[in-house]
PDB file of C-alpha atoms in Angstrom:
ATOM      1  CA  UNK A   1       0.000   0.000   0.000  1.00 67.00           C
ATOM      2  CA  UNK A   2       1.466   3.329  -1.055  1.00 84.00           C
ATOM      3  CA  UNK A   3       1.881   6.369   1.159  1.00 94.00           C
ATOM      4  CA  UNK A   4      -1.048   8.750   0.822  1.00 97.00           C
ATOM      5  CA  UNK A   5      -0.366  12.466   1.028  1.00 97.00           C
ATOM      6  CA  UNK A   6      -3.142  14.121   3.027  1.00 97.00           C
ATOM      7  CA  UNK A   7      -3.591  17.894   3.146  1.00 95.00           C
ATOM      8  CA  UNK A   8      -5.698  19.146   6.057  1.00 96.00           C
ATOM      9  CA  UNK A   9      -7.275  22.519   5.304  1.00 94.00           C
ATOM     10  CA  UNK A  10      -8.997  25.013   7.594  1.00 90.00           C
ATOM     11  CA  UNK A  11      -9.677  28.730   7.311  1.00 84.00           C
ATOM     12  CA  UNK A  12      -6.297  29.940   8.590  1.00 83.00           C
ATOM     13  CA  UNK A  13      -4.145  26.797   8.617  1.00 76.00           C
ATOM     14  CA  UNK A  14      -3.443  27.035  12.336  1.00 80.00           C
ATOM     15  CA  UNK A  15      -5.743  25.925  15.161  1.00 84.00           C
ATOM     16  CA  UNK A  16      -8.460  23.773  13.626  1.00 88.00           C
ATOM     17  CA  UNK A  17      -6.205  21.969  11.193  1.00 90.00           C
ATOM     18  CA  UNK A  18      -3.756  21.160  14.006  1.00 91.00           C
ATOM     19  CA  UNK A  19      -6.509  19.342  15.925  1.00 92.00           C
ATOM     20  CA  UNK A  20      -7.622  17.460  12.815  1.00 95.00           C
ATOM     21  CA  UNK A  21      -4.052  16.485  11.844  1.00 96.00           C
ATOM     22  CA  UNK A  22      -3.461  14.875  15.244  1.00 96.00           C
ATOM     23  CA  UNK A  23      -6.719  12.888  15.017  1.00 96.00           C
ATOM     24  CA  UNK A  24      -6.005  11.696  11.464  1.00 97.00           C
ATOM     25  CA  UNK A  25      -2.428  10.787  12.380  1.00 97.00           C
ATOM     26  CA  UNK A  26      -3.639   8.693  15.357  1.00 97.00           C
ATOM     27  CA  UNK A  27      -6.266   6.994  13.167  1.00 97.00           C
ATOM     28  CA  UNK A  28      -3.784   6.150  10.410  1.00 97.00           C
ATOM     29  CA  UNK A  29      -1.278   4.784  12.911  1.00 97.00           C
ATOM     30  CA  UNK A  30      -3.960   2.617  14.543  1.00 97.00           C
ATOM     31  CA  UNK A  31      -4.896   1.161  11.143  1.00 96.00           C
ATOM     32  CA  UNK A  32      -1.329   0.767   9.891  1.00 96.00           C
ATOM     33  CA  UNK A  33      -1.943   3.291   7.099  1.00 96.00           C
ATOM     34  CA  UNK A  34       1.136   5.068   5.727  1.00 97.00           C
ATOM     35  CA  UNK A  35       0.272   8.760   5.522  1.00 97.00           C
ATOM     36  CA  UNK A  36       2.191  11.978   5.063  1.00 97.00           C
ATOM     37  CA  UNK A  37      -0.040  14.643   6.607  1.00 97.00           C
ATOM     38  CA  UNK A  38       0.425  18.370   6.096  1.00 95.00           C
ATOM     39  CA  UNK A  39      -1.773  21.291   6.972  1.00 92.00           C
ATOM     40  CA  UNK A  40      -2.678  24.540   5.306  1.00 90.00           C
ATOM     41  CA  UNK A  41      -5.253  27.231   4.800  1.00 89.00           C
ATOM     42  CA  UNK A  42      -8.006  27.348   2.220  1.00 87.00           C
ATOM     43  CA  UNK A  43      -6.146  30.077   0.293  1.00 86.00           C
ATOM     44  CA  UNK A  44      -3.400  27.503  -0.403  1.00 84.00           C
ATOM     45  CA  UNK A  45      -5.831  25.583  -2.614  1.00 84.00           C
ATOM     46  CA  UNK A  46      -6.195  28.542  -4.963  1.00 81.00           C
ATOM     47  CA  UNK A  47      -2.559  28.338  -6.087  1.00 77.00           C
ATOM     48  CA  UNK A  48      -3.035  24.889  -7.587  1.00 72.00           C
ATOM     49  CA  UNK A  49      -0.209  22.324  -7.763  1.00 74.00           C
ATOM     50  CA  UNK A  50      -1.257  20.763  -4.471  1.00 84.00           C
ATOM     51  CA  UNK A  51       1.161  18.146  -3.177  1.00 88.00           C
ATOM     52  CA  UNK A  52      -1.562  15.827  -1.866  1.00 94.00           C
ATOM     53  CA  UNK A  53      -3.598  12.805  -2.895  1.00 96.00           C
ATOM     54  CA  UNK A  54      -6.659  14.112  -1.085  1.00 96.00           C
ATOM     55  CA  UNK A  55      -7.807  16.913   1.217  1.00 96.00           C
ATOM     56  CA  UNK A  56      -9.612  16.814   4.550  1.00 97.00           C
ATOM     57  CA  UNK A  57     -11.217  20.235   4.997  1.00 95.00           C
ATOM     58  CA  UNK A  58     -13.103  21.906   7.833  1.00 93.00           C
ATOM     59  CA  UNK A  59     -14.112  24.730   5.506  1.00 92.00           C
ATOM     60  CA  UNK A  60     -15.345  25.103   1.921  1.00 90.00           C
ATOM     61  CA  UNK A  61     -12.758  24.219  -0.713  1.00 89.00           C
ATOM     62  CA  UNK A  62     -13.152  25.377  -4.331  1.00 86.00           C
ATOM     63  CA  UNK A  63     -14.357  22.678  -6.746  1.00 84.00           C
ATOM     64  CA  UNK A  64     -11.382  23.523  -8.958  1.00 85.00           C
ATOM     65  CA  UNK A  65      -8.828  21.781  -6.671  1.00 89.00           C
ATOM     66  CA  UNK A  66      -8.960  18.646  -8.820  1.00 88.00           C
ATOM     67  CA  UNK A  67      -8.368  16.100  -6.041  1.00 93.00           C
ATOM     68  CA  UNK A  68     -10.837  14.398  -3.677  1.00 95.00           C
ATOM     69  CA  UNK A  69     -12.051  16.476  -0.725  1.00 95.00           C
ATOM     70  CA  UNK A  70     -13.370  14.875   2.456  1.00 97.00           C
ATOM     71  CA  UNK A  71     -15.489  17.043   4.780  1.00 95.00           C
ATOM     72  CA  UNK A  72     -13.604  17.304   8.076  1.00 95.00           C
ATOM     73  CA  UNK A  73     -16.212  19.113  10.169  1.00 94.00           C
ATOM     74  CA  UNK A  74     -17.087  15.887  12.065  1.00 96.00           C
ATOM     75  CA  UNK A  75     -13.619  16.068  13.659  1.00 95.00           C
ATOM     76  CA  UNK A  76     -14.862  19.192  15.445  1.00 91.00           C
ATOM     77  CA  UNK A  77     -18.471  18.209  16.120  1.00 93.00           C
ATOM     78  CA  UNK A  78     -17.963  14.497  16.783  1.00 93.00           C
ATOM     79  CA  UNK A  79     -21.039  13.718  14.671  1.00 95.00           C
ATOM     80  CA  UNK A  80     -20.478  11.472  11.654  1.00 96.00           C
ATOM     81  CA  UNK A  81     -16.856  10.770  12.520  1.00 96.00           C
ATOM     82  CA  UNK A  82     -17.062   7.056  11.681  1.00 96.00           C
ATOM     83  CA  UNK A  83     -18.145   7.956   8.133  1.00 97.00           C
ATOM     84  CA  UNK A  84     -15.198  10.342   7.732  1.00 97.00           C
ATOM     85  CA  UNK A  85     -12.737   7.741   8.999  1.00 97.00           C
ATOM     86  CA  UNK A  86     -14.204   5.245   6.518  1.00 97.00           C
ATOM     87  CA  UNK A  87     -13.798   7.770   3.669  1.00 97.00           C
ATOM     88  CA  UNK A  88     -10.171   8.356   4.650  1.00 97.00           C
ATOM     89  CA  UNK A  89      -9.490   4.621   4.796  1.00 96.00           C
ATOM     90  CA  UNK A  90     -11.047   4.182   1.328  1.00 96.00           C
ATOM     91  CA  UNK A  91      -8.447   6.570  -0.099  1.00 96.00           C
ATOM     92  CA  UNK A  92      -5.785   4.005   0.801  1.00 94.00           C
ATOM     93  CA  UNK A  93      -7.528   1.141  -1.040  1.00 89.00           C
TER      94      UNK A  93
END
């Protein structure tokens, strides 16, 4: 199974994405999934040339990004988290 590059996006690329990165990292480690996780702000997606296989975002991401986007709001609300973890795991299949 190849390493997946995950970009975690929030509004400013600081607080919220830091929380989400730690939760995704713990999940991937528990499942034996090889992930390279970085974080950024939504403005980073406008530049194009994203170095990621998919995005987990707690905010709206433009449709033009060209790679899969997984809604990351459940990491903050706790509701629907199992579905998000399943979507992340599917990206490794």
